[in-house]
Each structure stands twice: as structure tokens, then as C-alpha cells.
Amino acid sequence: MDAKRSLGQRWEASRPTKTLTFWSCAGCVVATIVVGFTWGGWTTGGTARSTAREAALGSRNELAAAVCVDRFKAAGDAPAQLVALKALQGWSRGSFVEKGGWAAMPDKVDPGNGTARLCGDKLAALEVPMASTTAAQ
């Protein structure tokens, strides 16, 4: 006789036990947590702190590299140094900039981690200024 009843009628007639209700709720909680952390964008406090620390360090390095480029351009022998920098491979540009002292910030003697390499990459992207014809005459 149950086969002749509709799904709605069978739903109304069902009486779940407390155990079934508990495990259904527990399964929903677990499913919500799994979906939230995998696809929902949830993070733990440690991951959020780590991401914020990396973002702060990256922005600090960007600022320090911009100051480094300005200090490099202000140097008297900048065109010759730029030619020497461009002749180097990418991995050795950072040490060249460190040795030149352009990456050192006023508040610290040593440049930040990655600042010299970022500065070297930015300087390598610059155009080498042509010697002016009036200076040669």
C-alpha cells in the first residue's frame, strides 16, 4: 500500500529517530566545513597572518626597490653602471646592486630580502641613455 502513496505523503508519514537526526546534522556540519575551506575561500588565522606578512614584505620590497632605482639614477656614473648591470645575468644583478650600495635603506645597512634582486630587475628593464652629442664636442 506504500507504493501507491506519493513522495509527499511518505515524507509526512516518516518519523526519523533522534540518532538519525543527530548524524544528519553532524554530516551537514562536516560537509559545510569541507565546502567552505575548499571552495568557499575560508582560511585559518595562521594562513591569514602568513598571507598578510607576505603582502607586507612584498610591498616593502617594491617601495625599497623604487628608492633603489632612484638612488641608482642619481649616481654620477649611472649610465656606465647601467651598461655593466645589463651585461650581467639575472641571478647576479642583485649582488651587483648590493655591492654598489644602492639597495641599502637609510634605516638599515643590509637591504631587505629580495630588494636588491628586484631593484636589479627594474634597472635592467631601463633603457641605456645615449651619450649626448653636446657633451662629446
Short mmCIF file of C-alpha atoms in Angstrom, two decimals:
data_model
loop_
_atom_site.label_atom_id
_atom_site.label_comp_id
_atom_site.label_asym_id
_atom_site.label_seq_id
_atom_site.Cartn_x
_atom_site.Cartn_y
_atom_site.Cartn_z
CA MET A 1 0.00 0.00 0.00
CA ASP A 2 3.02 2.33 0.48
CA ALA A 3 3.77 2.14 -3.24
CA LYS A 4 0.55 3.97 -4.07
CA ARG A 5 1.32 6.92 -1.80
CA SER A 6 3.08 9.95 -3.23
CA LEU A 7 6.53 11.10 -2.14
CA GLY A 8 5.00 13.99 -0.18
CA GLN A 9 2.70 11.65 1.70
CA ARG A 10 5.55 9.28 2.55
CA TRP A 11 7.66 12.26 3.72
CA GLU A 12 4.90 13.40 6.07
CA ALA A 13 4.49 9.90 7.43
CA SER A 14 8.19 9.35 8.19
CA ARG A 15 9.33 9.70 11.78
CA PRO A 16 13.16 9.90 11.97
CA THR A 17 14.81 8.79 15.17
CA LYS A 18 16.96 11.06 17.31
CA THR A 19 20.06 9.14 16.20
CA LEU A 20 19.28 9.68 12.53
CA THR A 21 18.61 13.37 13.15
CA PHE A 22 21.89 13.78 15.06
CA TRP A 23 24.01 12.08 12.39
CA SER A 24 22.28 14.03 9.62
CA CYS A 25 23.13 17.30 11.38
CA ALA A 26 26.72 16.15 12.00
CA GLY A 27 27.09 15.23 8.32
CA CYS A 28 25.77 18.64 7.26
CA VAL A 29 28.27 20.38 9.55
CA VAL A 30 31.18 18.39 8.14
CA ALA A 31 30.03 18.98 4.56
CA THR A 32 29.70 22.72 5.22
CA ILE A 33 33.23 22.91 6.67
CA VAL A 34 34.74 20.94 3.79
CA VAL A 35 32.99 23.04 1.15
CA GLY A 36 33.84 26.29 2.97
CA PHE A 37 37.57 25.61 3.25
CA THR A 38 37.99 24.11 -0.23
CA TRP A 39 35.76 26.25 -2.43
CA GLY A 40 34.36 28.94 -0.13
CA GLY A 41 37.60 30.83 0.46
CA TRP A 42 37.71 30.32 4.21
CA THR A 43 41.15 30.44 5.82
CA THR A 44 42.52 29.79 9.25
CA GLY A 45 44.03 32.55 11.37
CA GLY A 46 47.56 31.29 10.73
CA THR A 47 47.08 31.32 6.97
CA ALA A 48 45.64 34.84 7.11
CA ARG A 49 48.60 36.08 9.16
CA SER A 50 51.06 34.41 6.79
CA THR A 51 49.37 35.94 3.74
CA ALA A 52 49.34 39.38 5.35
CA ARG A 53 53.02 39.07 6.27
CA GLU A 54 53.94 38.10 2.70
CA ALA A 55 51.92 41.00 1.28
CA ALA A 56 53.59 43.46 3.65
CA LEU A 57 57.05 42.17 2.78
CA GLY A 58 56.27 42.34 -0.94
CA SER A 59 55.05 45.92 -0.73
CA ARG A 60 58.07 46.89 1.38
CA ASN A 61 60.38 45.35 -1.22
CA GLU A 62 58.57 47.20 -4.02
CA LEU A 63 58.99 50.51 -2.20
CA ALA A 64 62.62 49.82 -1.37
CA ALA A 65 63.30 48.82 -5.00
CA ALA A 66 61.76 52.08 -6.22
CA VAL A 67 64.02 54.04 -3.84
CA CYS A 68 66.97 51.93 -5.03
CA VAL A 69 66.24 52.78 -8.68
CA ASP A 70 66.06 56.49 -7.84
CA ARG A 71 69.35 56.31 -5.93
CA PHE A 72 70.96 54.46 -8.83
CA LYS A 73 69.76 57.06 -11.36
CA ALA A 74 71.04 59.91 -9.16
CA ALA A 75 74.57 58.47 -9.08
CA GLY A 76 77.12 60.29 -11.23
CA ASP A 77 78.23 57.21 -13.14
CA ALA A 78 74.73 55.78 -13.65
CA PRO A 79 74.96 55.22 -17.45
CA ALA A 80 78.21 53.26 -17.16
CA GLN A 81 76.91 51.27 -14.19
CA LEU A 82 73.68 50.52 -16.08
CA VAL A 83 75.65 49.11 -19.00
CA ALA A 84 77.63 46.95 -16.57
CA LEU A 85 74.43 45.80 -14.88
CA LYS A 86 72.77 44.86 -18.17
CA ALA A 87 75.82 42.75 -19.08
CA LEU A 88 75.24 40.55 -16.01
CA GLN A 89 72.97 37.53 -15.83
CA GLY A 90 69.69 37.90 -13.90
CA TRP A 91 70.84 35.95 -10.85
CA SER A 92 73.92 38.14 -10.28
CA ARG A 93 72.23 41.53 -10.65
CA GLY A 94 71.12 41.54 -7.01
CA SER A 95 74.65 41.15 -5.69
CA PHE A 96 75.85 43.89 -8.07
CA VAL A 97 73.23 46.28 -6.68
CA GLU A 98 74.09 45.28 -3.10
CA LYS A 99 77.81 45.89 -3.68
CA GLY A 100 77.02 49.29 -5.20
CA GLY A 101 75.14 50.25 -2.02
CA TRP A 102 72.01 51.44 -3.83
CA ALA A 103 69.70 48.88 -2.19
CA ALA A 104 70.63 49.75 1.41
CA MET A 105 67.87 51.69 3.10
CA PRO A 106 68.67 54.62 5.40
CA ASP A 107 67.35 52.82 8.45
CA LYS A 108 69.29 49.60 7.81
CA VAL A 109 72.69 48.68 6.47
CA ASP A 110 71.58 45.48 4.77
CA PRO A 111 68.85 45.57 2.12
CA GLY A 112 65.68 43.62 2.66
CA ASN A 113 65.31 40.07 1.45
CA GLY A 114 64.77 40.23 -2.33
CA THR A 115 65.03 44.01 -2.58
CA ALA A 116 68.38 44.04 -4.39
CA ARG A 117 67.27 41.46 -6.94
CA LEU A 118 64.01 43.32 -7.59
CA CYS A 119 65.94 46.57 -7.96
CA GLY A 120 68.36 44.90 -10.37
CA ASP A 121 65.47 43.59 -12.46
CA LYS A 122 63.86 47.03 -12.60
CA LEU A 123 67.16 48.64 -13.56
CA ALA A 124 67.77 46.04 -16.28
CA ALA A 125 64.42 46.99 -17.81
CA LEU A 126 65.52 50.62 -18.17
CA GLU A 127 66.83 51.99 -21.44
CA VAL A 128 70.53 52.86 -21.58
CA PRO A 129 70.74 56.64 -22.08
CA MET A 130 72.57 57.70 -25.22
CA ALA A 131 75.61 59.90 -24.73
CA SER A 132 74.68 63.43 -25.66
CA THR A 133 76.39 64.86 -28.71
CA THR A 134 76.97 68.21 -27.00
CA ALA A 135 79.00 66.58 -24.23
CA ALA A 136 81.30 64.92 -26.78
CA GLN A 137 82.08 68.23 -28.55
#
